[in-house]
CSV table of C-alpha atoms in Angstrom, one decimal:
chain,number,residue,atom,x,y,z
A,1,GLN,CA,82.2,5.9,-106.9
A,2,TRP,CA,80.6,9.3,-107.4
A,3,TYR,CA,80.1,9.1,-111.2
A,4,GLN,CA,79.9,6.0,-113.4
A,5,ARG,CA,78.8,5.2,-116.9
A,6,ARG,CA,79.0,2.6,-119.7
A,7,VAL,CA,80.6,3.5,-123.0
A,8,GLU,CA,80.7,1.8,-126.4
A,9,PRO,CA,82.5,0.4,-128.4
A,10,LYS,CA,84.1,-1.2,-125.3
A,11,ASN,CA,86.6,-3.3,-127.4
A,12,ASP,CA,88.0,-0.4,-129.4
A,13,PRO,CA,91.7,-0.2,-128.6
A,14,LYS,CA,91.8,3.5,-129.7
A,15,LEU,CA,89.0,4.6,-127.5
A,16,GLN,CA,90.1,7.2,-125.0
A,17,ILE,CA,88.5,8.8,-122.0
A,18,LYS,CA,89.2,12.3,-120.6
A,19,TRP,CA,87.6,14.1,-117.6
A,20,TYR,CA,87.1,17.9,-117.3
A,21,HIS,CA,86.3,20.0,-114.3
A,22,ASN,CA,84.8,23.4,-115.2
A,23,GLY,CA,86.5,23.2,-118.6
A,24,LYS,CA,90.0,22.1,-117.4
A,25,GLU,CA,91.3,18.5,-117.6
A,26,VAL,CA,91.1,16.7,-114.2
A,27,ASP,CA,94.5,15.9,-112.6
A,28,PHE,CA,94.3,12.4,-111.2
A,29,GLY,CA,95.9,11.8,-107.9
A,30,HIS,CA,95.2,10.3,-104.5
A,31,ARG,CA,91.7,11.9,-104.2
A,32,PHE,CA,90.7,11.4,-107.8
A,33,ARG,CA,90.8,8.0,-109.3
A,34,LEU,CA,89.8,7.0,-112.9
A,35,THR,CA,88.5,3.6,-113.8
A,36,PHE,CA,88.2,2.6,-117.5
A,37,GLU,CA,87.8,-1.1,-118.1
A,38,PHE,CA,85.9,-2.9,-120.9
A,39,GLY,CA,83.3,-0.1,-121.4
A,40,TYR,CA,82.9,0.7,-117.6
A,41,VAL,CA,83.9,4.3,-116.8
A,42,ALA,CA,84.0,5.8,-113.3
A,43,LEU,CA,85.4,8.7,-111.4
A,44,ASP,CA,86.1,8.2,-107.7
A,45,ILE,CA,86.6,11.2,-105.4
A,46,LEU,CA,87.7,10.0,-102.0
A,47,TYR,CA,86.7,13.2,-100.2
A,48,THR,CA,85.8,16.7,-101.5
A,49,TYR,CA,86.6,20.4,-100.9
A,50,PRO,CA,84.6,23.4,-101.9
A,51,GLU,CA,86.9,24.0,-104.8
A,52,ASP,CA,85.8,20.7,-106.2
A,53,GLU,CA,82.4,22.1,-106.9
A,54,GLY,CA,81.2,22.6,-110.5
A,55,GLU,CA,80.5,20.8,-113.7
A,56,TYR,CA,82.3,17.6,-114.5
A,57,VAL,CA,82.4,16.4,-118.2
A,58,CYS,CA,83.5,12.9,-119.3
A,59,LYS,CA,84.5,12.8,-123.0
A,60,ALA,CA,84.9,9.6,-124.9
A,61,PHE,CA,86.6,9.8,-128.4
A,62,ASN,CA,88.2,7.7,-131.1
A,63,GLU,CA,89.0,8.1,-134.8
A,64,LEU,CA,85.4,8.2,-135.8
A,65,GLY,CA,84.1,10.9,-133.4
A,66,GLU,CA,83.3,11.7,-129.8
A,67,ASP,CA,80.5,11.8,-127.2
A,68,ILE,CA,80.2,13.5,-123.8
A,69,THR,CA,78.2,13.2,-120.6
A,70,ARG,CA,77.9,15.9,-117.8
A,71,ALA,CA,77.2,16.0,-114.1
A,72,GLU,CA,77.2,18.7,-111.4
A,73,LEU,CA,78.9,18.4,-108.0
A,74,ARG,CA,78.0,20.5,-105.0
A,75,CYS,CA,80.1,20.6,-101.7
A,76,LYS,CA,79.0,22.3,-98.5
A,77,GLU,CA,81.8,24.3,-97.0
A,78,LEU,CA,82.8,23.7,-93.4
A,79,PRO,CA,83.4,26.5,-90.9
A,80,ALA,CA,86.6,28.6,-91.5
A,81,ILE,CA,88.2,27.5,-88.1
A,82,GLN,CA,88.7,23.8,-88.0
A,83,LEU,CA,89.0,22.3,-84.6
A,84,GLU,CA,89.2,18.7,-85.7
A,85,ASN,CA,91.8,16.6,-87.5
A,86,GLN,CA,91.3,16.9,-91.3
A,87,VAL,CA,92.4,13.4,-92.1
A,88,PRO,CA,89.4,11.7,-93.6
A,89,LYS,CA,86.9,10.8,-90.9
A,90,GLY,CA,88.2,7.9,-88.7
A,91,MET,CA,91.5,7.7,-90.5
A,92,LYS,CA,94.4,7.6,-88.0
A,93,LYS,CA,97.9,6.6,-88.7
A,94,SER,CA,97.3,3.1,-87.5
A,95,GLU,CA,94.3,2.8,-89.7
A,96,TYR,CA,96.3,4.1,-92.7
A,97,LEU,CA,98.8,1.3,-92.1
A,98,VAL,CA,95.9,-1.2,-92.2
A,99,GLN,CA,94.7,0.2,-95.5
A,100,MET,CA,98.2,0.2,-96.9
A,101,GLU,CA,98.7,-3.4,-95.9
A,102,ALA,CA,95.4,-4.4,-97.4
A,103,SER,CA,96.2,-2.5,-100.7
A,104,MET,CA,99.6,-4.3,-101.0
A,105,LYS,CA,97.9,-7.7,-100.3
A,106,LYS,CA,95.2,-7.0,-102.9
A,107,TYR,CA,97.9,-6.4,-105.6
A,108,GLN,CA,100.0,-9.3,-104.3
A,109,THR,CA,103.2,-7.2,-103.6
A,110,GLU,CA,105.5,-6.8,-100.7
A,111,MET,CA,105.0,-3.7,-98.6
A,112,PHE,CA,108.0,-1.3,-98.2
A,113,LEU,CA,106.1,1.6,-96.8
A,114,THR,CA,106.2,2.4,-93.1
A,115,GLU,CA,104.3,4.5,-90.6
A,116,GLU,CA,106.7,7.3,-91.3
A,117,ASP,CA,105.4,7.4,-94.9
A,118,VAL,CA,101.9,8.4,-93.8
A,119,TYR,CA,100.9,12.0,-94.7
A,120,ASP,CA,101.4,14.6,-92.0
A,121,SER,CA,100.5,18.2,-93.0
A,122,GLU,CA,103.0,19.6,-90.4
A,123,ARG,CA,106.0,17.8,-91.8
A,124,ARG,CA,105.9,19.3,-95.4
A,125,GLN,CA,106.7,15.9,-97.0
A,126,PRO,CA,107.8,16.0,-100.7
A,127,PRO,CA,106.9,13.0,-102.9
A,128,ARG,CA,109.3,10.0,-102.6
A,129,PHE,CA,109.2,6.7,-104.6
A,130,VAL,CA,110.0,4.1,-102.0
A,131,THR,CA,110.4,1.5,-104.8
A,132,GLN,CA,111.1,2.0,-108.5
A,133,ILE,CA,109.4,0.7,-111.6
A,134,GLN,CA,111.5,-2.0,-113.4
A,135,SER,CA,112.4,-2.2,-117.2
A,136,ILE,CA,110.8,-5.1,-119.2
A,137,THR,CA,112.8,-5.9,-122.3
A,138,SER,CA,111.7,-9.3,-123.5
A,139,LEU,CA,108.0,-8.8,-124.3
A,140,GLU,CA,106.3,-10.3,-127.4
A,141,GLU,CA,103.3,-8.7,-129.2
A,142,MET,CA,99.9,-9.1,-127.4
A,143,GLN,CA,101.5,-10.0,-124.0
A,144,ALA,CA,100.2,-8.3,-120.9
A,145,THR,CA,102.5,-6.6,-118.4
A,146,LYS,CA,102.6,-3.9,-115.7
A,147,PHE,CA,104.8,-1.3,-113.9
A,148,GLU,CA,104.4,-1.0,-110.2
A,149,CYS,CA,106.0,0.9,-107.4
A,150,GLN,CA,105.3,2.4,-103.9
A,151,LEU,CA,104.9,6.2,-103.3
A,152,ALA,CA,105.0,8.3,-100.1
A,153,PRO,CA,103.5,10.2,-98.4
A,154,VAL,CA,100.4,8.1,-98.3
A,155,GLY,CA,97.2,10.1,-98.0
A,156,ASP,CA,98.5,13.5,-99.3
A,157,PRO,CA,95.3,15.2,-100.7
A,158,ASN,CA,97.5,17.3,-103.1
A,159,MET,CA,99.5,14.4,-104.6
A,160,LYS,CA,99.4,14.2,-108.4
A,161,VAL,CA,100.6,11.2,-110.3
A,162,GLU,CA,101.3,11.4,-114.0
A,163,TRP,CA,102.7,8.9,-116.6
A,164,PHE,CA,104.8,9.8,-119.7
A,165,TRP,CA,105.9,7.8,-122.7
A,166,ASN,CA,109.0,8.9,-124.6
A,167,GLY,CA,108.6,12.4,-123.0
A,168,LYS,CA,104.9,12.8,-123.9
A,169,PRO,CA,101.9,12.4,-121.6
A,170,LEU,CA,100.6,8.8,-121.7
A,171,SER,CA,97.0,8.7,-122.9
A,172,PHE,CA,95.0,6.2,-120.9
A,173,LYS,CA,93.2,3.7,-123.1
A,174,THR,CA,91.4,0.5,-122.8
A,175,ARG,CA,94.8,-1.2,-122.8
A,176,PHE,CA,96.4,1.1,-120.2
A,177,THR,CA,94.9,1.2,-116.7
A,178,PRO,CA,96.6,3.4,-114.0
A,179,ILE,CA,96.3,2.6,-110.3
A,180,TYR,CA,97.0,4.8,-107.3
A,181,ASP,CA,95.7,3.1,-104.1
A,182,PHE,CA,97.1,3.9,-100.6
A,183,GLY,CA,100.7,4.3,-101.7
A,184,TYR,CA,100.6,1.6,-104.4
A,185,VAL,CA,101.1,3.0,-107.9
A,186,ALA,CA,100.9,0.9,-111.1
A,187,MET,CA,100.2,1.0,-114.8
A,188,ASN,CA,98.6,-2.1,-116.2
A,189,PHE,CA,99.1,-2.9,-119.9
A,190,GLY,CA,96.3,-5.3,-121.1
A,191,TRP,CA,98.4,-6.1,-124.1
A,192,VAL,CA,101.3,-4.5,-125.9
A,193,TYR,CA,102.4,-3.8,-129.5
A,194,PRO,CA,106.0,-3.1,-130.8
A,195,GLU,CA,105.1,0.6,-131.1
A,196,ASP,CA,104.6,0.7,-127.3
A,197,SER,CA,108.3,0.2,-126.8
A,198,GLY,CA,110.2,3.1,-125.3
A,199,GLU,CA,110.9,4.9,-122.0
A,200,TYR,CA,108.1,5.3,-119.4
A,201,ILE,CA,108.2,7.8,-116.6
A,202,CYS,CA,106.0,8.0,-113.5
A,203,ARG,CA,106.1,11.5,-111.9
A,204,ALA,CA,104.6,12.4,-108.5
A,205,THR,CA,104.1,16.1,-107.5
A,206,ASN,CA,102.7,17.8,-104.5
A,207,LEU,CA,103.0,21.2,-102.8
A,208,TYR,CA,106.5,20.5,-101.6
A,209,GLY,CA,108.3,19.0,-104.6
A,210,SER,CA,108.3,16.2,-107.1
A,211,ASP,CA,109.9,12.8,-107.7
A,212,GLU,CA,110.0,10.4,-110.6
A,213,THR,CA,110.8,6.8,-111.5
A,214,ARG,CA,111.5,5.5,-115.0
A,215,ALA,CA,111.9,2.3,-116.9
A,216,ILE,CA,112.0,0.9,-120.5
A,217,ILE,CA,109.6,-1.5,-122.4
A,218,LYS,CA,110.9,-3.4,-125.4
A,219,CYS,CA,108.3,-5.4,-127.4
A,220,SER,CA,109.1,-7.5,-130.4
A,221,GLY,CA,106.5,-8.0,-133.2
A,222,LYS,CA,105.3,-11.3,-134.7
A,223,THR,CA,106.5,-12.3,-138.1
A,224,GLY,CA,104.4,-11.0,-141.1
A,225,ILE,CA,103.8,-14.5,-142.4
A,226,VAL,CA,102.2,-16.9,-140.0
A,227,TYR,CA,103.1,-20.5,-140.9
A,228,GLU,CA,101.2,-22.2,-138.1
A,229,SER,CA,97.5,-22.9,-138.3
A,230,GLN,CA,95.5,-20.2,-136.5
A,231,LEU,CA,92.4,-22.4,-136.1
A,232,PRO,CA,91.3,-23.0,-132.5
A,233,LYS,CA,92.5,-26.3,-131.0
A,234,GLY,CA,90.2,-29.2,-131.9
A,235,MET,CA,89.0,-27.8,-135.3
A,236,MET,CA,89.6,-29.8,-138.5
A,237,SER,CA,92.9,-29.1,-140.3
A,238,ILE,CA,93.2,-26.4,-143.0
A,239,GLU,CA,93.9,-29.1,-145.6
A,240,LYS,CA,90.6,-30.7,-144.9
A,241,ILE,CA,88.8,-27.4,-145.2
A,242,ARG,CA,90.5,-26.7,-148.5
A,243,GLU,CA,89.6,-30.1,-149.8
A,244,MET,CA,85.9,-29.5,-148.9
A,245,GLU,CA,85.9,-26.1,-150.5
A,246,SER,CA,87.4,-27.4,-153.7
A,247,GLY,CA,84.6,-30.0,-153.8
A,248,TRP,CA,81.9,-27.3,-153.4
A,249,GLN,CA,83.4,-25.3,-156.3
A,250,ARG,CA,83.3,-28.2,-158.8
A,251,ALA,CA,80.2,-28.9,-160.9
A,252,PRO,CA,78.0,-31.7,-159.4
A,253,GLU,CA,78.4,-33.8,-162.5
A,254,LEU,CA,82.2,-33.9,-161.9
A,255,LEU,CA,81.9,-35.3,-158.3
A,256,GLU,CA,81.2,-38.8,-159.5
A,257,THR,CA,84.3,-40.8,-160.3
A,258,GLU,CA,84.5,-42.7,-163.5
A,259,THR,CA,85.8,-46.2,-163.0
A,260,GLU,CA,86.4,-46.8,-166.8
A,261,LYS,CA,87.3,-44.5,-169.7
A,262,PHE,CA,86.9,-45.0,-173.4
A,263,LYS,CA,86.1,-43.0,-176.5
A,264,PRO,CA,82.4,-42.5,-177.6
A,265,CYS,CA,80.8,-44.8,-180.2
A,266,PHE,CA,77.3,-44.9,-181.7
A,267,VAL,CA,75.4,-48.1,-181.0
A,268,THR,CA,72.4,-47.5,-183.4
A,269,ASN,CA,72.5,-47.6,-187.1
A,270,ARG,CA,72.2,-44.5,-189.3
A,271,VAL,CA,68.6,-43.6,-190.1
A,272,SER,CA,67.5,-41.9,-193.3
A,273,ALA,CA,64.3,-39.8,-193.4
A,274,HIS,CA,62.2,-38.6,-196.3
A,275,ARG,CA,59.8,-35.8,-195.5
A,276,ARG,CA,57.9,-33.1,-197.3
A,277,ARG,CA,59.0,-29.5,-197.2
A,278,LYS,CA,58.6,-27.7,-193.9
A,279,CYS,CA,57.9,-30.9,-192.0
A,280,GLN,CA,59.4,-31.8,-188.6
A,281,VAL,CA,62.2,-34.5,-188.7
A,282,LEU,CA,63.6,-36.6,-185.8
A,283,LEU,CA,66.9,-38.4,-186.3
A,284,PRO,CA,67.6,-40.5,-183.1
A,285,CYS,CA,70.9,-42.1,-182.1
A,286,ASP,CA,72.5,-43.6,-179.0
A,287,TRP,CA,76.2,-43.6,-177.9
A,288,LEU,CA,78.4,-45.0,-175.2
A,289,PRO,CA,79.6,-44.4,-172.5
A,290,GLN,CA,76.3,-43.3,-170.9
A,291,THR,CA,77.8,-41.5,-167.8
A,292,LYS,CA,77.2,-38.2,-166.2
A,293,SER,CA,80.5,-37.0,-167.5
A,294,TYR,CA,80.5,-34.3,-170.1
A,295,VAL,CA,80.5,-35.6,-173.8
A,296,ALA,CA,80.7,-33.0,-176.5
A,297,TYR,CA,78.8,-33.7,-179.8
A,298,GLN,CA,78.3,-31.8,-183.0
A,299,TRP,CA,75.9,-32.1,-186.0
A,300,SER,CA,76.9,-31.4,-189.6
A,301,HIS,CA,74.8,-31.1,-192.8
A,302,ARG,CA,76.1,-32.6,-196.0
A,303,HIS,CA,74.2,-32.4,-199.4
């Protein structure tokens, strides 16, 4: 991995990553691989040519803004006359087959590629999808899924793989992760929404032609009103929580239950007082019931 960085916010579903080489967007293919998973961003270049030299810019952006990071790549040019095989060092057809088998095993899929599907510059091989991506029409919102297929020739340094959704280039996001690994091509969907429904096209292009495979995704949304409890398993029921909340909202005096109810009555006799003008007067009285419940009282003055 030639260049790797961390980016925040890693959980933003609308965060997008784009790479640029000398001001032009990088075409991802066999030699160039993009990784963007949970805040980890990397650009892999399997092997380089002099034309790969220059400034590389990684741009991260969402609805709130963008940020960039830059790096320089230098490549030493080999002599004009090449007397050696230009397949990456040590990579023979048999070794390509081993890598292809390992790749299919890693992604737990059956291998349909053969030795004839290995890149040979003298054969002028156009792209060919050996297997096709398959439609998925019974997805529910927030489910994970993926498209996968196998592409020949394996090892073509000029192979370019592109993904389209409803005729438009598919923007790679945290939810969408493309893979192109020794003939294995895939698009992983971390989770899907109903608006992701539509036709997807995977197109491969090299110096000698192009080929494409297409499939449909249909995703149904969840109902607007959720009747089931969304509390994690093991937590107390929503009815219990509401009961506790209603208790917190009541005045403390009302939390005590009265076992007997009756109207108020005074239990002391009326008291008369004779005082001089501007003197303090106290008129005491007692009543029942003497509870913590609210009892309203009112004083009146009669000549």
